[in-house]
C-alpha positions as a LaTeX table, in Angstrom:
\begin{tabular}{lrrr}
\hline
Residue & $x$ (\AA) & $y$ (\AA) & $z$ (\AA) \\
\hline
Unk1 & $-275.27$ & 46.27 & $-64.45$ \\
Unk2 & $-272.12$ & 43.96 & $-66.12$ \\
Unk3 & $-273.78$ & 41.29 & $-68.11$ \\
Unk4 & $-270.95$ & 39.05 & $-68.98$ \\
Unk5 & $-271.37$ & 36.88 & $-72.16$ \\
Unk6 & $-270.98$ & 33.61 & $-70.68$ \\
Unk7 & $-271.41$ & 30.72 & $-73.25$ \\
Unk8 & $-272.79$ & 27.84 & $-71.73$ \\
Unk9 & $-271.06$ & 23.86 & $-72.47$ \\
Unk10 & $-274.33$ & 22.30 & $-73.48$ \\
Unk11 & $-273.50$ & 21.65 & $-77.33$ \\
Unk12 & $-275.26$ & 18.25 & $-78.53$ \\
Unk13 & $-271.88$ & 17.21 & $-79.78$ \\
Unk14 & $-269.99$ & 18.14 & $-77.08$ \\
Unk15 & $-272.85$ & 16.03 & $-74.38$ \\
Unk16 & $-272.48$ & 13.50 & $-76.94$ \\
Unk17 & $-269.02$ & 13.41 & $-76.05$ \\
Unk18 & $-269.03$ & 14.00 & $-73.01$ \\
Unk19 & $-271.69$ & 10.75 & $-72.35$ \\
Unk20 & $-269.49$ & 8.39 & $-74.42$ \\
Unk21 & $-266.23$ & 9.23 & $-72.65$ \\
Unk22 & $-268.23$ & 8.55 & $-68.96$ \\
Unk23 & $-269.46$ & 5.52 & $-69.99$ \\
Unk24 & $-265.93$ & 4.09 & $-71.20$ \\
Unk25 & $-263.88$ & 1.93 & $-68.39$ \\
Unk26 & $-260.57$ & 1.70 & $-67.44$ \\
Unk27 & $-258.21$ & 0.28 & $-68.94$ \\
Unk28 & $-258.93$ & 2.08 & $-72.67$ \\
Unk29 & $-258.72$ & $-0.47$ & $-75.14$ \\
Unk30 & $-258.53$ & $-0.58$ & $-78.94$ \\
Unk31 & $-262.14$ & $-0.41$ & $-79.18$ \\
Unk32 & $-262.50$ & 1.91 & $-76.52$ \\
Unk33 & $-260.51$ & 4.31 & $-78.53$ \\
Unk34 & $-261.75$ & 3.72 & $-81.88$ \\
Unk35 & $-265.59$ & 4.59 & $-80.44$ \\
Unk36 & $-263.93$ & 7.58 & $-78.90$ \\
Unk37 & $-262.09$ & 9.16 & $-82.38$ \\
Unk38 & $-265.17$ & 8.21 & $-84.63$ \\
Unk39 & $-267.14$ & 10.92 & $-82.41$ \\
Unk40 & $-264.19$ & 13.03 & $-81.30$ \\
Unk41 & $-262.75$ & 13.69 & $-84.12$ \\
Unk42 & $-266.00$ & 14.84 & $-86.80$ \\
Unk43 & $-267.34$ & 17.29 & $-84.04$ \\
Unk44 & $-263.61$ & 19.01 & $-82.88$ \\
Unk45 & $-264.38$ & 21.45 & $-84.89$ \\
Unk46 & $-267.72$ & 22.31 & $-84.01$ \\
Unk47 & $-266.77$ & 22.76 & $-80.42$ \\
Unk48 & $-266.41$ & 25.94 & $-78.30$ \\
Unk49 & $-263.01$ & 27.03 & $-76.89$ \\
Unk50 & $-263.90$ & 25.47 & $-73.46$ \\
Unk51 & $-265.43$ & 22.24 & $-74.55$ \\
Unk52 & $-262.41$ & 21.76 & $-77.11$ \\
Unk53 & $-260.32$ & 22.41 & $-73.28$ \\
Unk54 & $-262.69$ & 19.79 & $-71.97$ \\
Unk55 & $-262.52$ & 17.53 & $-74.50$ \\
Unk56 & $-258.56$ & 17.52 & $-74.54$ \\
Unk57 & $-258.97$ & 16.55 & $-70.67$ \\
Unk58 & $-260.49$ & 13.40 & $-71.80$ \\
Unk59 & $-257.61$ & 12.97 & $-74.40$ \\
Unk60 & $-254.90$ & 13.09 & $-71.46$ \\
Unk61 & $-257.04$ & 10.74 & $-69.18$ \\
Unk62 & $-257.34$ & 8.18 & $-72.75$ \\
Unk63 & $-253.68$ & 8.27 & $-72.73$ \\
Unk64 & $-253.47$ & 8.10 & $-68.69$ \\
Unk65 & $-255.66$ & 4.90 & $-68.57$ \\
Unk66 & $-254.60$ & 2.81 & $-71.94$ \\
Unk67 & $-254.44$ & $-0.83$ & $-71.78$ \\
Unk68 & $-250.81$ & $-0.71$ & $-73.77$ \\
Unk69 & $-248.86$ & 2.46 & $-74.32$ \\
Unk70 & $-248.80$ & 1.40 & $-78.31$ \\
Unk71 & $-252.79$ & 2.92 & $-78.23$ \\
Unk72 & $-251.87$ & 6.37 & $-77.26$ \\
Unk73 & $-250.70$ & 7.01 & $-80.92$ \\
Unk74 & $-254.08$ & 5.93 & $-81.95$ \\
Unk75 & $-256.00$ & 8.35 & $-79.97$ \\
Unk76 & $-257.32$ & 11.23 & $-81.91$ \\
Unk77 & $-255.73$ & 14.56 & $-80.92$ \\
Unk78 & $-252.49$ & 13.20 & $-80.15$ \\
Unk79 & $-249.24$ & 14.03 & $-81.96$ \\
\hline
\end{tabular}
């Protein structure tokens, strides 16, 4: 039998994350973002190749749903 080594996206920091984004409403304001990057941005390194994926999802929907485009460059993760 194949077992495949399937790592599971259950990390504290990454539910953390995760938990904080879905609670956050449309439009993202300053605040909004600031909450996000204070627990984004000490964990990104802690996370697994597909939460880090996951994680950058809720990056793109941050800058999909800001209040003023001048907050995207405030958003952790983005160049």
């Amino acid at each position: 039998m194949l077992v495949k080594n399937i790592v599971p996206i259950h990390s504290p920091e990454f539910v953390g994350l995760s938990t904080l984004f879905h609670n956050l409403e449309r439009p993202y304001r300053l605040g909004d973002i600031l909450k996000f990057n204070r627990t984004y941005q000490p964990i990104y390194g802690l996370l697994g190749k597909e939460e880090k994926r996951r994680a950058e999802e809720f990056v793109d929907n941050l800058v999909a749903g800001v209040e003023s485009r001048d907050l995207v460059s405030k958003i952790f993760g983005v160049v």
